[in-house]
PDB file of C-alpha atoms in Angstrom:
ATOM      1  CA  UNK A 261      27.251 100.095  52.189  1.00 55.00           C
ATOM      2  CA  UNK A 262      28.863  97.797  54.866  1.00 65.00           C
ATOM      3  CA  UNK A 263      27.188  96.939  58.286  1.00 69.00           C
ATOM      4  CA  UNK A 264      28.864  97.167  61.736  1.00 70.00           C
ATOM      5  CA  UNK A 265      30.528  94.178  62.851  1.00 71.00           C
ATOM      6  CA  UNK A 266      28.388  92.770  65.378  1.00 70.00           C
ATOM      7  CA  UNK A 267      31.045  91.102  67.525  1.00 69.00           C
ATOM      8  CA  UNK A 268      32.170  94.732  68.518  1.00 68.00           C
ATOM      9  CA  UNK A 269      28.881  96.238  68.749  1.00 67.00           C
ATOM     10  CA  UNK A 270      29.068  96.491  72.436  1.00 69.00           C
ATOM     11  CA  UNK A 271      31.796  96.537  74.836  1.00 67.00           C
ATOM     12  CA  UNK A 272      30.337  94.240  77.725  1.00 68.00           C
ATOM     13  CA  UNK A 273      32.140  91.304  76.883  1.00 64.00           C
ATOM     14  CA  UNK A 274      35.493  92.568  77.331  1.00 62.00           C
ATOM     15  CA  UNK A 275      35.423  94.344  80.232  1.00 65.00           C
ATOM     16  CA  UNK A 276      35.462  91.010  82.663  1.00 64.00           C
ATOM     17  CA  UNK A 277      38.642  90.050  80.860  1.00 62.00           C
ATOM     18  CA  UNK A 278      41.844  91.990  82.158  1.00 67.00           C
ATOM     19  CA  UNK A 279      44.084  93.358  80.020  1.00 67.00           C
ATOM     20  CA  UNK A 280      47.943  91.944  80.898  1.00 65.00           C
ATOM     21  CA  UNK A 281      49.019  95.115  79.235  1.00 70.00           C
ATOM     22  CA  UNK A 282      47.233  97.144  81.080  1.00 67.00           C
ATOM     23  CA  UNK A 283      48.766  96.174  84.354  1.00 67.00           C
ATOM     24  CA  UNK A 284      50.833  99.233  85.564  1.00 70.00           C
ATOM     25  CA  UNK A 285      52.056  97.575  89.386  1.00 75.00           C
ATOM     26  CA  UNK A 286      55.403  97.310  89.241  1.00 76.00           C
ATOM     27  CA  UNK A 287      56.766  93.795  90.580  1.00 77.00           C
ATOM     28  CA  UNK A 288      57.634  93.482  94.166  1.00 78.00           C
ATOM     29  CA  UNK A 289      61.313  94.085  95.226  1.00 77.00           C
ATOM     30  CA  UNK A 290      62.765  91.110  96.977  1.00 75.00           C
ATOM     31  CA  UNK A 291      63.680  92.837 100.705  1.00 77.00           C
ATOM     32  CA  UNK A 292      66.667  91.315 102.249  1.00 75.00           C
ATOM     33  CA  UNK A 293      66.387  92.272 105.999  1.00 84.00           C
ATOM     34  CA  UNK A 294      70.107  92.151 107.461  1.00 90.00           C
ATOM     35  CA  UNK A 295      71.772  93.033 110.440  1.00 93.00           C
ATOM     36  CA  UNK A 296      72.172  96.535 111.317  1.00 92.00           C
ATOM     37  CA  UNK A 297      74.590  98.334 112.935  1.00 92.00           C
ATOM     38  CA  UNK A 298      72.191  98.287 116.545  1.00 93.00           C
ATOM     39  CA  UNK A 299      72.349  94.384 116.556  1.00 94.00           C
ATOM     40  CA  UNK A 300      76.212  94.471 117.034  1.00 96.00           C
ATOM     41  CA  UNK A 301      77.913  95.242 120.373  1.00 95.00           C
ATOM     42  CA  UNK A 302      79.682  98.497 119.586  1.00 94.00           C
ATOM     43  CA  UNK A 303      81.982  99.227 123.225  1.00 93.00           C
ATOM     44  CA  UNK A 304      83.228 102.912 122.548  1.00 88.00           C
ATOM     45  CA  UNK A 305      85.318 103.073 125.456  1.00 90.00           C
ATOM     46  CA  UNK A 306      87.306  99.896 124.747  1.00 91.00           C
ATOM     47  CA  UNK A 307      86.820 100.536 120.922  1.00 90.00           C
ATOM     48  CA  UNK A 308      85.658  97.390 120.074  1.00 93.00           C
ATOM     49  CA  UNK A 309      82.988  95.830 118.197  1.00 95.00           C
ATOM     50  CA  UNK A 310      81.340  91.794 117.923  1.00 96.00           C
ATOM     51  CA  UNK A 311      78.776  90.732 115.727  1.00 95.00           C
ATOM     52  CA  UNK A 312      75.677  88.909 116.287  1.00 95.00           C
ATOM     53  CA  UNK A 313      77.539  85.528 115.548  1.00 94.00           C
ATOM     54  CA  UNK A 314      79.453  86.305 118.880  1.00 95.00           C
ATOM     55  CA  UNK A 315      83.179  87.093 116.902  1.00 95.00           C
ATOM     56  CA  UNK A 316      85.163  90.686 117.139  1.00 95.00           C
ATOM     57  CA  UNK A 317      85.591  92.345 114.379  1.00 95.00           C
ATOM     58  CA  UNK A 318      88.550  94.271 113.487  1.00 94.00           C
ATOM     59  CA  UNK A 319      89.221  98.265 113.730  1.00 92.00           C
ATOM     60  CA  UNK A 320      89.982 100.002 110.529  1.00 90.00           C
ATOM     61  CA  UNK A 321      90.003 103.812 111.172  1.00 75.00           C
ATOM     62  CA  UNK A 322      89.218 105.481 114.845  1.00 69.00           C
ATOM     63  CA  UNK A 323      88.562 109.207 112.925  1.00 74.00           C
ATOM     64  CA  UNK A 324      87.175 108.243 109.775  1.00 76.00           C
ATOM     65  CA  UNK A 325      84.927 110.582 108.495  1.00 76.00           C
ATOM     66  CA  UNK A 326      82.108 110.586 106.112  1.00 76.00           C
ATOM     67  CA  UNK A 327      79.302 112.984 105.189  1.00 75.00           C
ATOM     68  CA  UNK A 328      81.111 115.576 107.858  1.00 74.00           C
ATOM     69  CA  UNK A 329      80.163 112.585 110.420  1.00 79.00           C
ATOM     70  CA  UNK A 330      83.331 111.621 112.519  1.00 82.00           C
ATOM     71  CA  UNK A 331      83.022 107.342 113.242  1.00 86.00           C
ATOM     72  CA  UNK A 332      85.040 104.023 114.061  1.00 90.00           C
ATOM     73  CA  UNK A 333      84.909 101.554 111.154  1.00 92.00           C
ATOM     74  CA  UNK A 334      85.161  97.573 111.696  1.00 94.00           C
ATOM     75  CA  UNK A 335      85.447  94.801 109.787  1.00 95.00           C
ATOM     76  CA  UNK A 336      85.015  90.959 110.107  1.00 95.00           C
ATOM     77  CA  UNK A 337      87.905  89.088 109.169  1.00 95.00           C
ATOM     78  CA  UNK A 338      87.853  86.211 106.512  1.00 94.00           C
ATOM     79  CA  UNK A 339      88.093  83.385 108.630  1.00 94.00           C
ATOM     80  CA  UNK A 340      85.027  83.964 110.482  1.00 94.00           C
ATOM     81  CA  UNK A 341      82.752  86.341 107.915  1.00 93.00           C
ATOM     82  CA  UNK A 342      83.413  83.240 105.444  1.00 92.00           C
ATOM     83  CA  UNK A 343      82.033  79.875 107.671  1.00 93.00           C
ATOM     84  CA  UNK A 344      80.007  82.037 109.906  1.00 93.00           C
ATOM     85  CA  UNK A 345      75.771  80.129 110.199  1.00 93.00           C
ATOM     86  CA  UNK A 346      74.443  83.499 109.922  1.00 93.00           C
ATOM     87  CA  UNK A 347      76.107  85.084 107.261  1.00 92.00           C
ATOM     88  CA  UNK A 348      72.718  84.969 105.069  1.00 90.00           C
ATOM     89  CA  UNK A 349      71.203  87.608 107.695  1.00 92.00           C
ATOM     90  CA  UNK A 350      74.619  89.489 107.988  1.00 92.00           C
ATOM     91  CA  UNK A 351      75.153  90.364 104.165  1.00 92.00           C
ATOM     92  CA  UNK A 352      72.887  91.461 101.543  1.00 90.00           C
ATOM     93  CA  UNK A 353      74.630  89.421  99.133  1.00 90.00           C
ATOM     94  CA  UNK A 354      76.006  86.958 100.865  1.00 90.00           C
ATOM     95  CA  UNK A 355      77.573  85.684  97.432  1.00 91.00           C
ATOM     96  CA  UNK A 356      79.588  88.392  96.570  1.00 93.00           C
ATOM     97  CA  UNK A 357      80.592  90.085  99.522  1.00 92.00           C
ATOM     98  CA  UNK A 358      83.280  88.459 101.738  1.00 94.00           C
ATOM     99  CA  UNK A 359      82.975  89.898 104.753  1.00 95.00           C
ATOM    100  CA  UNK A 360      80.869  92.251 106.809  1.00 95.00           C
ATOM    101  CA  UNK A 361      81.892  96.302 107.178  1.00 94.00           C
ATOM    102  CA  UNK A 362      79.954  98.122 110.328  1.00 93.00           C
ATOM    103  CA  UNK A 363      80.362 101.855 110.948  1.00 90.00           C
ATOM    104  CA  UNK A 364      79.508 103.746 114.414  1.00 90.00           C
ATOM    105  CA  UNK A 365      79.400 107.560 113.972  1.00 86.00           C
ATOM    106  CA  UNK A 366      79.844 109.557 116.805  1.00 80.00           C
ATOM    107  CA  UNK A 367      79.012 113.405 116.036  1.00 76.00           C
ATOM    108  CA  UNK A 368      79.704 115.701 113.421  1.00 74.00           C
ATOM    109  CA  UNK A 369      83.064 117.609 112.561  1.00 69.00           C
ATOM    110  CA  UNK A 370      83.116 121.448 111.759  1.00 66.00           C
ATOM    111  CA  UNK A 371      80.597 124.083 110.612  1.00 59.00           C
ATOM    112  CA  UNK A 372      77.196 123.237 108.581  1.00 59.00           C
ATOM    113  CA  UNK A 373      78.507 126.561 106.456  1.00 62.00           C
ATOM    114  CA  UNK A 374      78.884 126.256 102.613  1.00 75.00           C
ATOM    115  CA  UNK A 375      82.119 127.503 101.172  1.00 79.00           C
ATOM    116  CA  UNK A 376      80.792 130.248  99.494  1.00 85.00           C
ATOM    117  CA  UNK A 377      79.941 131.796 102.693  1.00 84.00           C
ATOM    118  CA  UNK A 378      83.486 131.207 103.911  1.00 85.00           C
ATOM    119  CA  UNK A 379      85.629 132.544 101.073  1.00 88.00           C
ATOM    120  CA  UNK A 380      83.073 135.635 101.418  1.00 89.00           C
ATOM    121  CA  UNK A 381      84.159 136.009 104.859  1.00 89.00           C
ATOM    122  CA  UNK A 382      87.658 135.622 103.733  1.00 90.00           C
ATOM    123  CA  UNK A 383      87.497 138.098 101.158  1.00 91.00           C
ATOM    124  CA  UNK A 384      86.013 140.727 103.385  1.00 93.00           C
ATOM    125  CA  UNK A 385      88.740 141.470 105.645  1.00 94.00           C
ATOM    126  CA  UNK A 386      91.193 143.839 104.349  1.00 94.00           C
ATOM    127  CA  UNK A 387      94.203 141.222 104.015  1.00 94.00           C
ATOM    128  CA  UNK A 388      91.299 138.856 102.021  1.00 92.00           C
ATOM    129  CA  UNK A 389      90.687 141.909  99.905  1.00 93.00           C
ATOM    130  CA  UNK A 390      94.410 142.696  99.071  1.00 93.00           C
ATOM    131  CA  UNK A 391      94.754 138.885  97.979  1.00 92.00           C
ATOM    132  CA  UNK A 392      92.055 139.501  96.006  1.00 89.00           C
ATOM    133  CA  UNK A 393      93.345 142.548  94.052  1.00 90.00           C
ATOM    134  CA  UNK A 394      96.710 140.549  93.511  1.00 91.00           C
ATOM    135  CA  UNK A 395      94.953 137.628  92.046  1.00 87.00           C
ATOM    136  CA  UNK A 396      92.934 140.094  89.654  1.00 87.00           C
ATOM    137  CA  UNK A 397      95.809 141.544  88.322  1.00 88.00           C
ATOM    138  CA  UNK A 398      98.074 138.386  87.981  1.00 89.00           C
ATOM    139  CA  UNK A 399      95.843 135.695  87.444  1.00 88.00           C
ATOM    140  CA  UNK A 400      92.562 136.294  85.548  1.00 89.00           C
ATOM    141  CA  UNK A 401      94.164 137.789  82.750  1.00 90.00           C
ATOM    142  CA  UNK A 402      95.891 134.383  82.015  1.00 90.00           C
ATOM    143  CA  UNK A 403      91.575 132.510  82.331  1.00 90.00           C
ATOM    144  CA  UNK A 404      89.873 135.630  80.225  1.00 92.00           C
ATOM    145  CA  UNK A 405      93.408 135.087  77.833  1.00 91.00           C
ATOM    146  CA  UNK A 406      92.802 131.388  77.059  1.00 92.00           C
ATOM    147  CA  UNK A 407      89.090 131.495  77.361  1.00 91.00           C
ATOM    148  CA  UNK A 408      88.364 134.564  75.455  1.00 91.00           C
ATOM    149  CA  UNK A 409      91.317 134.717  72.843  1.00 91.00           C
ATOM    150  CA  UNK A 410      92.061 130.336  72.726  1.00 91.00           C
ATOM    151  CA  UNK A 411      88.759 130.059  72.754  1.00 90.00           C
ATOM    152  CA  UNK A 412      88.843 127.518  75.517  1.00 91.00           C
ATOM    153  CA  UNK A 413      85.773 127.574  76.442  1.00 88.00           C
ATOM    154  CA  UNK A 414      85.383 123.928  77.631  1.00 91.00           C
ATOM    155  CA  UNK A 415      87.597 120.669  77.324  1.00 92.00           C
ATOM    156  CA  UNK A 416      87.069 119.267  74.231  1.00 93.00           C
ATOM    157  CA  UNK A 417      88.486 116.003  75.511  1.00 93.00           C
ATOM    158  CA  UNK A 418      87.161 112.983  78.522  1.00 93.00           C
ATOM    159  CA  UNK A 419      89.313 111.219  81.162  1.00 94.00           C
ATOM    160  CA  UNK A 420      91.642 113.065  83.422  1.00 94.00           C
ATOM    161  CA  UNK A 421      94.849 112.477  81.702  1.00 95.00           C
ATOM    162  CA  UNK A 422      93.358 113.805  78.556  1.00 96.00           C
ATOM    163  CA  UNK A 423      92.208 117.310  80.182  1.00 95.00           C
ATOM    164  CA  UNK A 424      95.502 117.408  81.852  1.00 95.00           C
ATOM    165  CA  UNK A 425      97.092 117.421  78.521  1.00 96.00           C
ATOM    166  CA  UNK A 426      94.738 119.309  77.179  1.00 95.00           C
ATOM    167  CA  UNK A 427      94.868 122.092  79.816  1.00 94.00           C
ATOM    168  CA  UNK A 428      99.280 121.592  79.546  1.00 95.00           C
ATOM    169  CA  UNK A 429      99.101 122.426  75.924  1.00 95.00           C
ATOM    170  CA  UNK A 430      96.992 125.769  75.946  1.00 94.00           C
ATOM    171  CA  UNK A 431      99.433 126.712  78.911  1.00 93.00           C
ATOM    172  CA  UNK A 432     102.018 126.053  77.012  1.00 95.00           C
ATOM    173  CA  UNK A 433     100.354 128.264  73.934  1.00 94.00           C
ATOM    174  CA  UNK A 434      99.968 131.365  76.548  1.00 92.00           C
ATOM    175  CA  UNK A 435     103.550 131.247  77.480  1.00 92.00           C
ATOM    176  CA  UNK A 436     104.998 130.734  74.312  1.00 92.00           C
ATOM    177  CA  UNK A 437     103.126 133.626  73.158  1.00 92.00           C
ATOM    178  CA  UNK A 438     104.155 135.767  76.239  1.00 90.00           C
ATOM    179  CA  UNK A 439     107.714 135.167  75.447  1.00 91.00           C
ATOM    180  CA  UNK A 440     107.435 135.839  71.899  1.00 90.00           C
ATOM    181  CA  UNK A 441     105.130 139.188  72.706  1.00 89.00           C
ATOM    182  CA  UNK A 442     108.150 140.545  74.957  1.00 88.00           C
ATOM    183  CA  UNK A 443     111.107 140.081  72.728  1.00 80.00           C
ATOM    184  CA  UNK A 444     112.131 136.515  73.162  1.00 79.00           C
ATOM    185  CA  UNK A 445     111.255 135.784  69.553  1.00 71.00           C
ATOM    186  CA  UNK A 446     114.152 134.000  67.270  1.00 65.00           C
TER     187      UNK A 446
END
């Protein structure tokens, strides 16, 4: 019969030493504080906009809007983004990116309503509900046609040009097949 090993007898001597693969803190991200859009003077009246550096920056769009948010966008230009002493603090990666791009939003443009709620509203009124009729008696045929009977259920192919073609060619199956259904056959 073999004896215990007496080296692992006990386990005092290995709990002082830390285990590197026990280490579960994830390494410190590198935080690279920049200039935000507050440390530029932003003059909505005149619609102009300088950086810290003391240089205006260019407009690119009075009513651009993102996120529903209506804004001005500027940019710097290359001559002064590219020699400018505090371009380090002004871009995240100062490397890569030639010049600096500052947005001011204003307020926000339209309804906070989904569109479900709209084309229910839509739908409702009499003239929505006529449309509606129409569309079931014209349209969805051709969908539960190709879905049900093509058995195009989903694309079977990837990229946009390659649906397109995809979705042209089952089109063209359903019409051929329409023609030849109403006496257009050779």
């Amino acid at each position: 019969m073999q004896k215990r090993d007496t080296r692992f007898a006990t386990q005092e001597r290995y709990t002082t030493l830390s285990n590197p693969l026990h280490d579960k803190s994830r390494p410190k991200k590198k935080t690279v504080v920049v200039f935000g859009p507050e440390d530029f003077r932003y003059d909505p009246v005149a619609r102009t906009c300088i950086c810290p550096a003391g240089t205006s920056l260019n407009r690119r769009g009075a009513a651009n809007v993102t996120d529903g948010h209506v804004g001005e966008h500027f940019q710097g230009a290359q001559r002064d983004c590219g020699p400018c002493p505090l371009r380090a603090q002004c871009l995240r990666t100062p490397d890569t990116t030639p010049v600096r791009n500052v947005a001011f939003f204003r307020d926000r443009v339209g309804r906070d309503v989904n569109d479900s709620a709209l084309m229910r509203d839509r739908i409702d009124t009499p003239a929505g509900r006529a449309q509606y009729a129409r569309r079931f008696a014209t349209v969805e045929p051709v969908f539960a046609n190709l879905r049900a009977n093509k058995r195009l259920d989903r694309f079977t192919l990837r990229g946009r040009a390659k649906v397109d073609t995809q979705w042209k060619l089952y089109c063209l199956v359903h019409n051929i097949e329409k023609l030849a259904n109403n006496g257009y056959a050779a």
